[in-house]
PDB file of C-alpha atoms in Angstrom:
ATOM      1  CA  MET A1171      -3.290  -4.007  37.240  1.00  0.00           C
ATOM      2  CA  MET A1172      -0.899  -2.498  34.679  1.00  0.00           C
ATOM      3  CA  LYS A1173      -2.426  -1.870  31.252  1.00  0.00           C
ATOM      4  CA  PRO A1174      -0.921  -3.901  28.398  1.00  0.00           C
ATOM      5  CA  ARG A1175       0.152  -0.728  26.585  1.00  0.00           C
ATOM      6  CA  THR A1176       2.052   0.483  29.655  1.00  0.00           C
ATOM      7  CA  ARG A1177       3.599  -2.950  30.254  1.00  0.00           C
ATOM      8  CA  THR A1178       4.745  -3.088  26.607  1.00  0.00           C
ATOM      9  CA  PHE A1179       6.154   0.445  26.858  1.00  0.00           C
ATOM     10  CA  ILE A1180       8.204  -0.397  29.949  1.00  0.00           C
ATOM     11  CA  LEU A1181       9.434  -3.680  28.492  1.00  0.00           C
ATOM     12  CA  SER A1182      10.423  -2.133  25.155  1.00  0.00           C
ATOM     13  CA  ASN A1183      12.193   0.892  26.658  1.00  0.00           C
ATOM     14  CA  PHE A1184      13.719  -0.329  29.927  1.00  0.00           C
ATOM     15  CA  THR A1185      14.786  -3.944  29.404  1.00  0.00           C
ATOM     16  CA  ARG A1186      18.272  -5.217  30.142  1.00  0.00           C
ATOM     17  CA  GLU A1187      20.102  -7.660  27.866  1.00  0.00           C
ATOM     18  CA  ASN A1188      19.049 -10.584  30.064  1.00  0.00           C
ATOM     19  CA  GLY A1189      15.343  -9.702  29.606  1.00  0.00           C
ATOM     20  CA  THR A1190      14.643  -8.197  33.039  1.00  0.00           C
ATOM     21  CA  VAL A1191      13.351  -4.675  33.582  1.00  0.00           C
ATOM     22  CA  ASP A1192      16.004  -2.063  34.376  1.00  0.00           C
ATOM     23  CA  THR A1193      14.149  -0.479  37.280  1.00  0.00           C
ATOM     24  CA  LEU A1194      16.787   2.206  37.788  1.00  0.00           C
ATOM     25  CA  LYS A1195      16.440   3.436  34.206  1.00  0.00           C
ATOM     26  CA  ALA A1196      12.621   3.316  34.433  1.00  0.00           C
ATOM     27  CA  ALA A1197      12.662   5.136  37.763  1.00  0.00           C
ATOM     28  CA  GLU A1198      14.828   7.926  36.319  1.00  0.00           C
ATOM     29  CA  PHE A1199      12.510   8.235  33.330  1.00  0.00           C
ATOM     30  CA  PHE A1200       9.339   8.563  35.447  1.00  0.00           C
ATOM     31  CA  CYS A1201      11.104  10.531  38.246  1.00  0.00           C
ATOM     32  CA  VAL A1202      10.238   7.958  40.915  1.00  0.00           C
ATOM     33  CA  THR A1203      12.192   5.408  42.978  1.00  0.00           C
ATOM     34  CA  THR A1204      13.065   1.852  41.946  1.00  0.00           C
ATOM     35  CA  ARG A1205      10.788   0.647  44.741  1.00  0.00           C
ATOM     36  CA  THR A1206       7.877   2.464  43.070  1.00  0.00           C
ATOM     37  CA  ILE A1207       8.647   0.782  39.727  1.00  0.00           C
ATOM     38  CA  ASN A1208       8.705  -2.637  41.420  1.00  0.00           C
ATOM     39  CA  ASN A1209       5.411  -1.772  43.106  1.00  0.00           C
ATOM     40  CA  TRP A1210       3.840  -0.753  39.779  1.00  0.00           C
ATOM     41  CA  TRP A1211       5.040  -3.988  38.188  1.00  0.00           C
ATOM     42  CA  SER A1212       3.372  -6.157  40.821  1.00  0.00           C
ATOM     43  CA  THR A1213       0.243  -4.167  41.743  1.00  0.00           C
ATOM     44  CA  GLY A1214      -0.309  -1.781  38.839  1.00  0.00           C
ATOM     45  CA  CYS A1215       0.557   1.825  38.200  1.00  0.00           C
ATOM     46  CA  PRO A1216      -1.410   5.051  38.668  1.00  0.00           C
ATOM     47  CA  ASP A1217      -3.616   6.411  35.893  1.00  0.00           C
ATOM     48  CA  TRP A1218      -1.204   9.260  35.201  1.00  0.00           C
ATOM     49  CA  VAL A1219       1.448   6.726  34.075  1.00  0.00           C
ATOM     50  CA  ASN A1220      -0.997   5.018  31.701  1.00  0.00           C
ATOM     51  CA  ARG A1221      -2.025   8.432  30.332  1.00  0.00           C
ATOM     52  CA  TYR A1222       1.618   9.481  29.969  1.00  0.00           C
ATOM     53  CA  VAL A1223       2.427   6.303  27.999  1.00  0.00           C
ATOM     54  CA  GLU A1224      -0.592   6.874  25.747  1.00  0.00           C
ATOM     55  CA  LEU A1225       0.477  10.469  25.014  1.00  0.00           C
ATOM     56  CA  TYR A1226       4.101   9.442  24.586  1.00  0.00           C
ATOM     57  CA  GLN A1227       3.174   6.850  21.967  1.00  0.00           C
ATOM     58  CA  ARG A1228       1.081   9.409  20.063  1.00  0.00           C
ATOM     59  CA  SER A1229       3.792  12.070  20.096  1.00  0.00           C
ATOM     60  CA  ILE A1230       6.197  12.999  17.335  1.00  0.00           C
ATOM     61  CA  PRO A1231       9.702  11.602  17.850  1.00  0.00           C
ATOM     62  CA  ASP A1232      12.396  14.044  18.905  1.00  0.00           C
ATOM     63  CA  THR A1233      14.723  13.254  15.995  1.00  0.00           C
ATOM     64  CA  LYS A1234      16.333  15.237  13.201  1.00  0.00           C
ATOM     65  CA  ASP A1235      13.906  13.845  10.578  1.00  0.00           C
ATOM     66  CA  TRP A1236      10.845  15.073  12.522  1.00  0.00           C
ATOM     67  CA  LYS A1237      12.199  18.495  13.522  1.00  0.00           C
ATOM     68  CA  GLY A1238       9.562  21.195  12.962  1.00  0.00           C
ATOM     69  CA  PHE A1239       6.608  18.798  12.722  1.00  0.00           C
ATOM     70  CA  SER A1240       3.687  18.994  15.157  1.00  0.00           C
ATOM     71  CA  PHE A1241      -0.027  18.267  15.462  1.00  0.00           C
ATOM     72  CA  SER A1242      -2.747  20.910  15.344  1.00  0.00           C
ATOM     73  CA  HIS A1243      -5.646  20.952  17.807  1.00  0.00           C
ATOM     74  CA  ASP A1244      -7.877  19.303  15.172  1.00  0.00           C
ATOM     75  CA  GLY A1245      -5.452  16.415  14.567  1.00  0.00           C
ATOM     76  CA  LYS A1246      -3.676  17.562  11.393  1.00  0.00           C
ATOM     77  CA  LEU A1247       0.025  16.909  10.986  1.00  0.00           C
ATOM     78  CA  LEU A1248       1.682  20.308  10.596  1.00  0.00           C
ATOM     79  CA  THR A1249       4.903  20.403   8.605  1.00  0.00           C
ATOM     80  CA  PRO A1250       7.703  22.959   8.854  1.00  0.00           C
ATOM     81  CA  TYR A1251       6.619  24.256   5.426  1.00  0.00           C
ATOM     82  CA  LYS A1252       4.122  27.118   5.277  1.00  0.00           C
ATOM     83  CA  ASP A1253       0.505  26.096   4.570  1.00  0.00           C
ATOM     84  CA  HIS A1254       1.436  22.435   4.269  1.00  0.00           C
ATOM     85  CA  SER A1255      -0.504  20.147   6.615  1.00  0.00           C
ATOM     86  CA  PHE A1256      -2.105  16.714   6.300  1.00  0.00           C
ATOM     87  CA  THR A1257      -5.102  14.944   7.733  1.00  0.00           C
ATOM     88  CA  GLY A1258      -4.918  11.217   8.374  1.00  0.00           C
ATOM     89  CA  GLY A1259      -6.901  10.559   5.174  1.00  0.00           C
ATOM     90  CA  GLN A1260      -4.555  12.719   3.092  1.00  0.00           C
ATOM     91  CA  LEU A1261      -1.548  10.811   4.418  1.00  0.00           C
ATOM     92  CA  LEU A1262      -3.251   7.546   3.446  1.00  0.00           C
ATOM     93  CA  MET A1263      -3.839   8.918  -0.060  1.00  0.00           C
ATOM     94  CA  VAL A1264      -0.129   9.759  -0.336  1.00  0.00           C
ATOM     95  CA  PHE A1265       0.660   6.185   0.709  1.00  0.00           C
ATOM     96  CA  PHE A1266      -1.807   4.708  -1.804  1.00  0.00           C
ATOM     97  CA  ASP A1267      -0.479   6.961  -4.586  1.00  0.00           C
ATOM     98  CA  LYS A1268       3.052   5.825  -3.772  1.00  0.00           C
ATOM     99  CA  GLN A1269       1.950   2.157  -3.893  1.00  0.00           C
ATOM    100  CA  PHE A1270       0.064   2.700  -7.176  1.00  0.00           C
ATOM    101  CA  ASN A1271       3.066   4.431  -8.728  1.00  0.00           C
ATOM    102  CA  ARG A1272       5.293   1.545  -7.671  1.00  0.00           C
ATOM    103  CA  PHE A1273       2.931  -0.995  -9.254  1.00  0.00           C
ATOM    104  CA  ASP A1274       2.699   1.192 -12.373  1.00  0.00           C
ATOM    105  CA  ARG A1275       6.496   1.429 -12.575  1.00  0.00           C
ATOM    106  CA  VAL A1276       6.847  -2.366 -12.306  1.00  0.00           C
ATOM    107  CA  GLU A1277       4.205  -2.868 -15.012  1.00  0.00           C
ATOM    108  CA  LYS A1278       5.925  -0.374 -17.318  1.00  0.00           C
ATOM    109  CA  GLN A1279       9.220  -2.180 -16.790  1.00  0.00           C
ATOM    110  CA  LYS A1280       7.624  -5.525 -17.720  1.00  0.00           C
ATOM    111  CA  LEU A1281       6.037  -4.022 -20.837  1.00  0.00           C
ATOM    112  CA  SER A1282       9.337  -2.438 -21.794  1.00  0.00           C
ATOM    113  CA  GLU A1283      11.056  -5.818 -21.503  1.00  0.00           C
ATOM    114  CA  GLN A1284       8.338  -7.406 -23.668  1.00  0.00           C
ATOM    115  CA  VAL A1285       8.730  -4.718 -26.341  1.00  0.00           C
ATOM    116  CA  ASP A1286      12.498  -5.161 -26.277  1.00  0.00           C
ATOM    117  CA  SER A1287      12.064  -8.890 -26.811  1.00  0.00           C
ATOM    118  CA  LEU A1288       9.781  -8.213 -29.801  1.00  0.00           C
ATOM    119  CA  ARG A1289      12.485  -6.229 -31.530  1.00  0.00           C
ATOM    120  CA  ASN A1290      14.003  -9.497 -32.674  1.00  0.00           C
ATOM    121  CA  ASP A1291      13.351  -9.527 -36.469  1.00  0.00           C
ATOM    122  CA  GLU A1292      12.659 -13.245 -36.709  1.00  0.00           C
ATOM    123  CA  GLU A1293      10.084 -13.120 -33.937  1.00  0.00           C
ATOM    124  CA  ALA A1294       8.432 -10.035 -35.424  1.00  0.00           C
ATOM    125  CA  ALA A1295       8.205 -11.771 -38.830  1.00  0.00           C
ATOM    126  CA  ALA A1296       6.623 -14.862 -37.226  1.00  0.00           C
ATOM    127  CA  ILE A1297       4.074 -12.690 -35.442  1.00  0.00           C
ATOM    128  CA  ARG A1298       3.246 -10.886 -38.715  1.00  0.00           C
ATOM    129  CA  GLU A1299       2.696 -14.233 -40.461  1.00  0.00           C
ATOM    130  CA  GLU A1300       0.353 -15.375 -37.690  1.00  0.00           C
ATOM    131  CA  LEU A1301      -1.563 -12.113 -37.911  1.00  0.00           C
ATOM    132  CA  ASP A1302      -1.908 -12.517 -41.713  1.00  0.00           C
ATOM    133  CA  VAL A1303      -3.361 -16.010 -41.245  1.00  0.00           C
ATOM    134  CA  ILE A1304      -5.806 -14.698 -38.631  1.00  0.00           C
ATOM    135  CA  ILE A1305      -6.870 -11.821 -40.897  1.00  0.00           C
ATOM    136  CA  SER A1306      -7.465 -14.083 -43.903  1.00  0.00           C
ATOM    137  CA  THR A1307      -9.433 -16.533 -41.740  1.00  0.00           C
ATOM    138  CA  LEU A1308     -11.599 -13.702 -40.429  1.00  0.00           C
ATOM    139  CA  SER A1309     -12.181 -12.440 -43.971  1.00  0.00           C
ATOM    140  CA  LYS A1310     -13.301 -15.893 -45.144  1.00  0.00           C
ATOM    141  CA  LEU A1311     -15.504 -16.282 -42.094  1.00  0.00           C
ATOM    142  CA  LYS A1312     -17.068 -12.879 -42.759  1.00  0.00           C
ATOM    143  CA  GLN A1313     -18.030 -13.995 -46.284  1.00  0.00           C
ATOM    144  CA  SER A1314     -19.488 -17.301 -45.091  1.00  0.00           C
ATOM    145  CA  PRO A1315     -23.300 -17.623 -45.414  1.00  0.00           C
ATOM    146  CA  ILE A1316     -23.463 -19.035 -41.905  1.00  0.00           C
ATOM    147  CA  VAL A1317     -22.525 -15.719 -40.286  1.00  0.00           C
ATOM    148  CA  ALA A1318     -24.223 -13.509 -42.893  1.00  0.00           C
ATOM    149  CA  PRO A1319     -27.310 -11.572 -41.781  1.00  0.00           C
ATOM    150  CA  LYS A1320     -30.477 -13.742 -41.813  1.00  0.00           C
ATOM    151  CA  LYS A1321     -32.241 -11.984 -44.672  1.00  0.00           C
ATOM    152  CA  GLN A1322     -29.228 -12.082 -46.949  1.00  0.00           C
ATOM    153  CA  PHE A1323     -28.622 -15.805 -46.282  1.00  0.00           C
ATOM    154  CA  ALA A1324     -32.309 -16.626 -46.828  1.00  0.00           C
ATOM    155  CA  THR A1325     -32.350 -14.683 -50.109  1.00  0.00           C
ATOM    156  CA  SER A1326     -29.221 -16.394 -51.430  1.00  0.00           C
ATOM    157  CA  ALA A1327     -30.582 -19.808 -50.364  1.00  0.00           C
ATOM    158  CA  LYS A1328     -33.861 -19.138 -52.247  1.00  0.00           C
ATOM    159  CA  ARG A1329     -31.911 -18.197 -55.387  1.00  0.00           C
ATOM    160  CA  ILE A1330     -29.920 -21.388 -55.208  1.00  0.00           C
ATOM    161  CA  LEU A1331     -33.108 -23.421 -54.787  1.00  0.00           C
ATOM    162  CA  LYS A1332     -34.813 -21.681 -57.755  1.00  0.00           C
ATOM    163  CA  ARG A1333     -31.786 -22.261 -59.991  1.00  0.00           C
ATOM    164  CA  SER A1334     -31.588 -25.925 -59.154  1.00  0.00           C
ATOM    165  CA  LYS A1335     -35.249 -26.537 -60.152  1.00  0.00           C
TER     166      LYS A1335
END
């Protein structure tokens, strides 16, 4: 039986426009006959084909963008730049840093828009008035005997009681 990975590889790389497998193209790729490809499709392919597909999918593409890149024996991605290689974890950190920076940039943009909207003089004056009301309310509340420290409130209450007698 053909492994799902191998089946997917053949379907994604050797399919005609009508959805059927182009056996001639597949045969040229694997250096076998079209009869062999048909045989693999119905009965399964040899282990070397499955292994080839696995290695092919793990390889670096042969494109201009990836020129000079390779993998070391310990699994690091080697770049064409001297002493510049990455482990899988380091690549993930680069991705997470990029995501964090994007979120940070969006947040800074939102804050910038909020600050720009506050530059309206009328709105700034209204905010100042509200802050003045809040400050005066807090000052009155601070002087209230209800929120005063226990000893101080008890002492002032005793004085009031003594005076009223």
